[in-house]
PDB file of C-alpha atoms in Angstrom:
ATOM      1  CA  MET O   1       5.079  16.311   7.830  1.00 86.00           C
ATOM      2  CA  ASN O   2       2.129  13.883   8.466  1.00 96.00           C
ATOM      3  CA  ILE O   3       2.233  10.584   6.611  1.00 98.00           C
ATOM      4  CA  ALA O   4      -0.120   7.730   6.379  1.00 99.00           C
ATOM      5  CA  LEU O   5       0.719   3.813   4.649  1.00 99.00           C
ATOM      6  CA  LEU O   6      -2.257   2.275   1.783  1.00 99.00           C
ATOM      7  CA  ILE O   7      -1.535  -1.377   1.567  1.00 99.00           C
ATOM      8  CA  ILE O   8      -3.215  -2.687  -1.457  1.00 98.00           C
ATOM      9  CA  ASP O   9      -4.756  -5.383  -3.526  1.00 97.00           C
ATOM     10  CA  VAL O  10      -2.354  -7.985  -0.887  1.00 97.00           C
ATOM     11  CA  GLN O  11      -5.786 -10.494  -1.780  1.00 94.00           C
ATOM     12  CA  GLU O  12      -5.951 -14.511  -2.083  1.00 91.00           C
ATOM     13  CA  ALA O  13      -7.043 -13.658  -5.373  1.00 91.00           C
ATOM     14  CA  PHE O  14      -4.577 -11.643  -6.851  1.00 95.00           C
ATOM     15  CA  ILE O  15      -1.024 -13.233  -5.258  1.00 94.00           C
ATOM     16  CA  GLY O  16      -2.025 -16.385  -3.225  1.00 90.00           C
ATOM     17  CA  HIS O  17      -0.736 -17.949  -5.847  1.00 90.00           C
ATOM     18  CA  ARG O  18       2.816 -16.756  -5.598  1.00 92.00           C
ATOM     19  CA  LYS O  19       3.117 -18.136  -1.825  1.00 90.00           C
ATOM     20  CA  GLU O  20       6.110 -20.396  -2.465  1.00 91.00           C
ATOM     21  CA  GLU O  21       8.129 -17.218  -4.285  1.00 88.00           C
ATOM     22  CA  LYS O  22      10.612 -16.092  -2.107  1.00 84.00           C
ATOM     23  CA  GLU O  23       9.852 -12.547  -3.031  1.00 90.00           C
ATOM     24  CA  TYR O  24       6.432 -12.785  -1.375  1.00 92.00           C
ATOM     25  CA  HIS O  25       7.923 -13.698   2.424  1.00 92.00           C
ATOM     26  CA  ASN O  26      10.474 -10.420   2.120  1.00 96.00           C
ATOM     27  CA  THR O  27       7.728  -7.976   0.327  1.00 96.00           C
ATOM     28  CA  PHE O  28       5.428  -9.012   3.578  1.00 96.00           C
ATOM     29  CA  GLU O  29       8.430  -9.258   5.566  1.00 96.00           C
ATOM     30  CA  TYR O  30       8.984  -5.376   4.222  1.00 97.00           C
ATOM     31  CA  ILE O  31       4.898  -3.860   4.485  1.00 98.00           C
ATOM     32  CA  ASN O  32       4.636  -5.780   7.832  1.00 98.00           C
ATOM     33  CA  GLU O  33       7.433  -4.260   9.537  1.00 97.00           C
ATOM     34  CA  ALA O  34       6.648  -0.761   7.459  1.00 98.00           C
ATOM     35  CA  ALA O  35       2.821  -1.206   8.715  1.00 98.00           C
ATOM     36  CA  SER O  36       4.471  -1.737  12.797  1.00 97.00           C
ATOM     37  CA  LEU O  37       6.177   1.318  12.262  1.00 97.00           C
ATOM     38  CA  PHE O  38       3.216   3.913  11.535  1.00 98.00           C
ATOM     39  CA  ARG O  39       1.076   2.606  13.666  1.00 98.00           C
ATOM     40  CA  LYS O  40       3.576   2.493  16.812  1.00 97.00           C
ATOM     41  CA  ALA O  41       4.421   6.560  15.736  1.00 97.00           C
ATOM     42  CA  GLY O  42       0.358   6.579  15.597  1.00 97.00           C
ATOM     43  CA  LYS O  43       0.034   6.923  12.036  1.00 98.00           C
ATOM     44  CA  PRO O  44      -2.850   5.851   9.817  1.00 99.00           C
ATOM     45  CA  VAL O  45      -2.315   2.377   8.327  1.00 99.00           C
ATOM     46  CA  ILE O  46      -5.653   1.902   5.414  1.00 99.00           C
ATOM     47  CA  VAL O  47      -5.307  -1.629   3.939  1.00 99.00           C
ATOM     48  CA  ILE O  48      -7.196  -1.065   0.157  1.00 98.00           C
ATOM     49  CA  ARG O  49      -8.735  -3.976  -1.415  1.00 98.00           C
ATOM     50  CA  ASP O  50     -10.269  -4.616  -4.999  1.00 96.00           C
ATOM     51  CA  ILE O  51     -13.939  -5.930  -4.530  1.00 94.00           C
ATOM     52  CA  GLU O  52     -14.424  -5.773  -8.494  1.00 92.00           C
ATOM     53  CA  GLY O  53     -14.243  -9.573  -9.068  1.00 86.00           C
ATOM     54  CA  GLY O  54     -16.133 -10.207  -5.496  1.00 86.00           C
ATOM     55  CA  ASN O  55     -16.101 -10.518  -1.839  1.00 87.00           C
ATOM     56  CA  ASP O  56     -15.876 -13.708  -0.835  1.00 88.00           C
ATOM     57  CA  ASP O  57     -12.907 -15.538   0.779  1.00 89.00           C
ATOM     58  CA  THR O  58     -10.680 -15.842  -1.963  1.00 88.00           C
ATOM     59  CA  PHE O  59     -10.970 -11.647  -2.401  1.00 92.00           C
ATOM     60  CA  GLN O  60      -9.714 -10.881   1.303  1.00 94.00           C
ATOM     61  CA  ASN O  61      -6.171  -9.947   2.587  1.00 94.00           C
ATOM     62  CA  VAL O  62      -3.926 -13.106   2.872  1.00 94.00           C
ATOM     63  CA  GLU O  63      -2.852 -14.179   5.769  1.00 94.00           C
ATOM     64  CA  GLU O  64       0.668 -12.981   5.874  1.00 95.00           C
ATOM     65  CA  LEU O  65      -0.518  -9.087   6.207  1.00 96.00           C
ATOM     66  CA  MET O  66      -0.843  -8.079  10.076  1.00 97.00           C
ATOM     67  CA  THR O  67      -3.707  -6.594  10.508  1.00 97.00           C
ATOM     68  CA  GLN O  68      -5.079  -4.198  13.438  1.00 98.00           C
ATOM     69  CA  ASP O  69      -8.240  -3.230  14.608  1.00 97.00           C
ATOM     70  CA  SER O  70      -7.576   0.094  14.488  1.00 97.00           C
ATOM     71  CA  ASP O  71      -6.543  -0.326  10.998  1.00 99.00           C
ATOM     72  CA  VAL O  72      -9.204   1.566   8.209  1.00 99.00           C
ATOM     73  CA  GLU O  73     -10.096  -0.800   5.525  1.00 98.00           C
ATOM     74  CA  VAL O  74     -10.929   1.162   2.003  1.00 99.00           C
ATOM     75  CA  LEU O  75     -12.919  -1.369  -0.808  1.00 98.00           C
ATOM     76  CA  LYS O  76     -12.817   0.130  -4.346  1.00 98.00           C
ATOM     77  CA  VAL O  77     -13.852  -1.222  -7.974  1.00 97.00           C
ATOM     78  CA  TYR O  78     -11.197   0.342  -9.703  1.00 97.00           C
ATOM     79  CA  SER O  79      -7.409   0.393 -10.344  1.00 97.00           C
ATOM     80  CA  ASN O  80      -6.876   3.879  -8.344  1.00 98.00           C
ATOM     81  CA  SER O  81      -7.677   3.810  -4.698  1.00 99.00           C
ATOM     82  CA  PHE O  82      -8.895   7.447  -4.717  1.00 99.00           C
ATOM     83  CA  TRP O  83     -11.350   6.930  -7.832  1.00 98.00           C
ATOM     84  CA  LYS O  84     -14.821   6.331  -6.424  1.00 98.00           C
ATOM     85  CA  THR O  85     -14.152   5.701  -2.757  1.00 98.00           C
ATOM     86  CA  ASN O  86     -13.497   7.530   0.666  1.00 99.00           C
ATOM     87  CA  LEU O  87      -9.926   7.336   0.333  1.00 99.00           C
ATOM     88  CA  GLU O  88      -9.289  10.976   0.022  1.00 99.00           C
ATOM     89  CA  GLU O  89     -11.876  11.966   2.770  1.00 99.00           C
ATOM     90  CA  ILE O  90     -10.818   9.447   4.969  1.00 99.00           C
ATOM     91  CA  LEU O  91      -6.799  11.273   4.255  1.00 99.00           C
ATOM     92  CA  LYS O  92      -8.208  14.602   4.885  1.00 99.00           C
ATOM     93  CA  GLU O  93      -9.606  14.383   7.786  1.00 98.00           C
ATOM     94  CA  LYS O  94      -7.007  12.621   9.836  1.00 98.00           C
ATOM     95  CA  ASN O  95      -4.565  15.848   7.834  1.00 98.00           C
ATOM     96  CA  ILE O  96      -2.195  13.389   5.809  1.00 99.00           C
ATOM     97  CA  ASP O  97      -0.316  15.038   2.845  1.00 98.00           C
ATOM     98  CA  PHE O  98       2.160  12.347   2.133  1.00 98.00           C
ATOM     99  CA  VAL O  99       1.568   9.228   1.131  1.00 99.00           C
ATOM    100  CA  VAL O 100       3.654   5.823   1.180  1.00 99.00           C
ATOM    101  CA  LEU O 101       1.777   3.251  -1.013  1.00 99.00           C
ATOM    102  CA  CYS O 102       2.903  -0.377  -0.803  1.00 98.00           C
ATOM    103  CA  GLY O 103       1.184  -4.095  -1.989  1.00 98.00           C
ATOM    104  CA  ASN O 104      -0.030  -5.335  -5.474  1.00 97.00           C
ATOM    105  CA  ALA O 105       0.272  -4.467  -8.697  1.00 93.00           C
ATOM    106  CA  ALA O 106       3.007  -2.234  -9.223  1.00 92.00           C
ATOM    107  CA  GLU O 107       2.236  -1.697 -13.112  1.00 93.00           C
ATOM    108  CA  TYR O 108      -1.404  -1.352 -11.932  1.00 95.00           C
ATOM    109  CA  CYS O 109      -3.246  -0.665  -8.680  1.00 96.00           C
ATOM    110  CA  VAL O 110       0.095   0.983  -7.714  1.00 97.00           C
ATOM    111  CA  LEU O 111       0.818   2.796  -9.865  1.00 97.00           C
ATOM    112  CA  ALA O 112      -2.558   3.901  -9.964  1.00 98.00           C
ATOM    113  CA  THR O 113      -3.198   4.821  -7.189  1.00 99.00           C
ATOM    114  CA  TYR O 114      -0.128   6.581  -6.970  1.00 98.00           C
ATOM    115  CA  ASN O 115      -0.865   8.899  -9.559  1.00 98.00           C
ATOM    116  CA  GLY O 116      -3.948   9.295  -7.657  1.00 99.00           C
ATOM    117  CA  ALA O 117      -2.299  10.902  -4.835  1.00 99.00           C
ATOM    118  CA  ILE O 118      -0.273  13.206  -7.116  1.00 98.00           C
ATOM    119  CA  GLU O 119      -3.277  14.524  -9.073  1.00 98.00           C
ATOM    120  CA  ARG O 120      -5.242  15.104  -5.176  1.00 99.00           C
ATOM    121  CA  ASN O 121      -1.697  16.782  -4.394  1.00 99.00           C
ATOM    122  CA  PHE O 122      -0.512  14.547  -1.811  1.00 99.00           C
ATOM    123  CA  GLY O 123       2.843  13.595  -1.757  1.00 98.00           C
ATOM    124  CA  ALA O 124       3.766  10.226  -2.562  1.00 99.00           C
ATOM    125  CA  ALA O 125       6.045   7.393  -2.701  1.00 98.00           C
ATOM    126  CA  MET O 126       6.061   3.898  -3.262  1.00 98.00           C
ATOM    127  CA  LEU O 127       7.795   1.298  -0.394  1.00 98.00           C
ATOM    128  CA  GLN O 128      11.510   0.126  -1.458  1.00 97.00           C
ATOM    129  CA  HIS O 129      10.769  -3.767  -1.660  1.00 96.00           C
ATOM    130  CA  GLY O 130       7.638  -3.820  -0.620  1.00 97.00           C
ATOM    131  CA  ILE O 131       5.341  -3.893  -3.817  1.00 97.00           C
ATOM    132  CA  PHE O 132       4.359  -6.811  -5.361  1.00 95.00           C
ATOM    133  CA  ALA O 133       4.748  -6.828  -9.668  1.00 93.00           C
ATOM    134  CA  CYS O 134       2.916  -9.158 -12.444  1.00 91.00           C
ATOM    135  CA  HIS O 135       6.092  -9.192 -14.969  1.00 87.00           C
ATOM    136  CA  PRO O 136       9.837  -8.427 -13.583  1.00 80.00           C
ATOM    137  CA  SER O 137      10.085  -5.370 -15.843  1.00 89.00           C
ATOM    138  CA  GLY O 138       6.711  -4.165 -14.346  1.00 87.00           C
ATOM    139  CA  LEU O 139       8.801  -3.804 -10.689  1.00 88.00           C
ATOM    140  CA  MET O 140      11.987  -2.329 -12.650  1.00 89.00           C
ATOM    141  CA  ASP O 141      10.166   0.461 -14.567  1.00 90.00           C
ATOM    142  CA  ILE O 142       8.782   1.763 -11.059  1.00 90.00           C
ATOM    143  CA  TYR O 143      12.485   1.451  -9.462  1.00 89.00           C
ATOM    144  CA  TYR O 144      13.258   2.852 -12.027  1.00 91.00           C
ATOM    145  CA  ASN O 145      10.434   5.983 -12.771  1.00 93.00           C
ATOM    146  CA  ARG O 146       9.282   6.927  -9.675  1.00 95.00           C
ATOM    147  CA  ALA O 147      10.087   8.010  -6.126  1.00 97.00           C
ATOM    148  CA  LEU O 148      10.529   4.899  -3.561  1.00 97.00           C
ATOM    149  CA  ILE O 149      11.091   5.382  -0.259  1.00 98.00           C
ATOM    150  CA  SER O 150      13.435   2.610   2.043  1.00 97.00           C
ATOM    151  CA  PHE O 151      12.280   1.344   5.729  1.00 95.00           C
ATOM    152  CA  GLU O 152      15.361   2.944   6.767  1.00 95.00           C
ATOM    153  CA  VAL O 153      14.013   6.733   6.523  1.00 97.00           C
ATOM    154  CA  ILE O 154      10.648   5.672   7.076  1.00 97.00           C
ATOM    155  CA  SER O 155      11.920   4.817  10.419  1.00 95.00           C
ATOM    156  CA  TYR O 156      14.003   8.290  10.884  1.00 95.00           C
ATOM    157  CA  MET O 157      10.736  10.244   9.717  1.00 93.00           C
ATOM    158  CA  LEU O 158       8.358   8.608  11.989  1.00 93.00           C
ATOM    159  CA  GLY O 159      10.885   9.190  14.932  1.00 87.00           C
ATOM    160  CA  ASN O 160      11.047  12.623  14.282  1.00 65.00           C
ATOM    161  CA  CYS O 161       7.215  13.667  13.407  1.00 57.00           C
TER     162      CYS O 161
END
């Protein structure tokens, strides 16, 4: 199995207003630690930004997201990160067959990208505790009805790739 991490839409315009929430910082701990594991294992970290509303400073990633020069950036204008982007091409070039998704928002872009991955025959799971939602019920719906993967399982998988 060859896996990649997709970090979706963690931009100032979308989640910057949530910085005072405890869940905000907890979620970024999981996202950043998962990204660190992927990088240490030499696996791709792909940071996806939605630029439909613009590409000024408010549409940049929040400062809490720890990125590195080795990360791949994909720009999108649709909810599904695969739609009319080069994401599928990037994953195929790197022989990726499984993606772990995290970021914003569970009910929208993360779910649309999850479904897009499945439609394109990639295995997919969402990072447990690594997803933002617009509504609490949106997050619970994901947790009940979609594949999740824990940090511990990712750590085990990457240590044994």
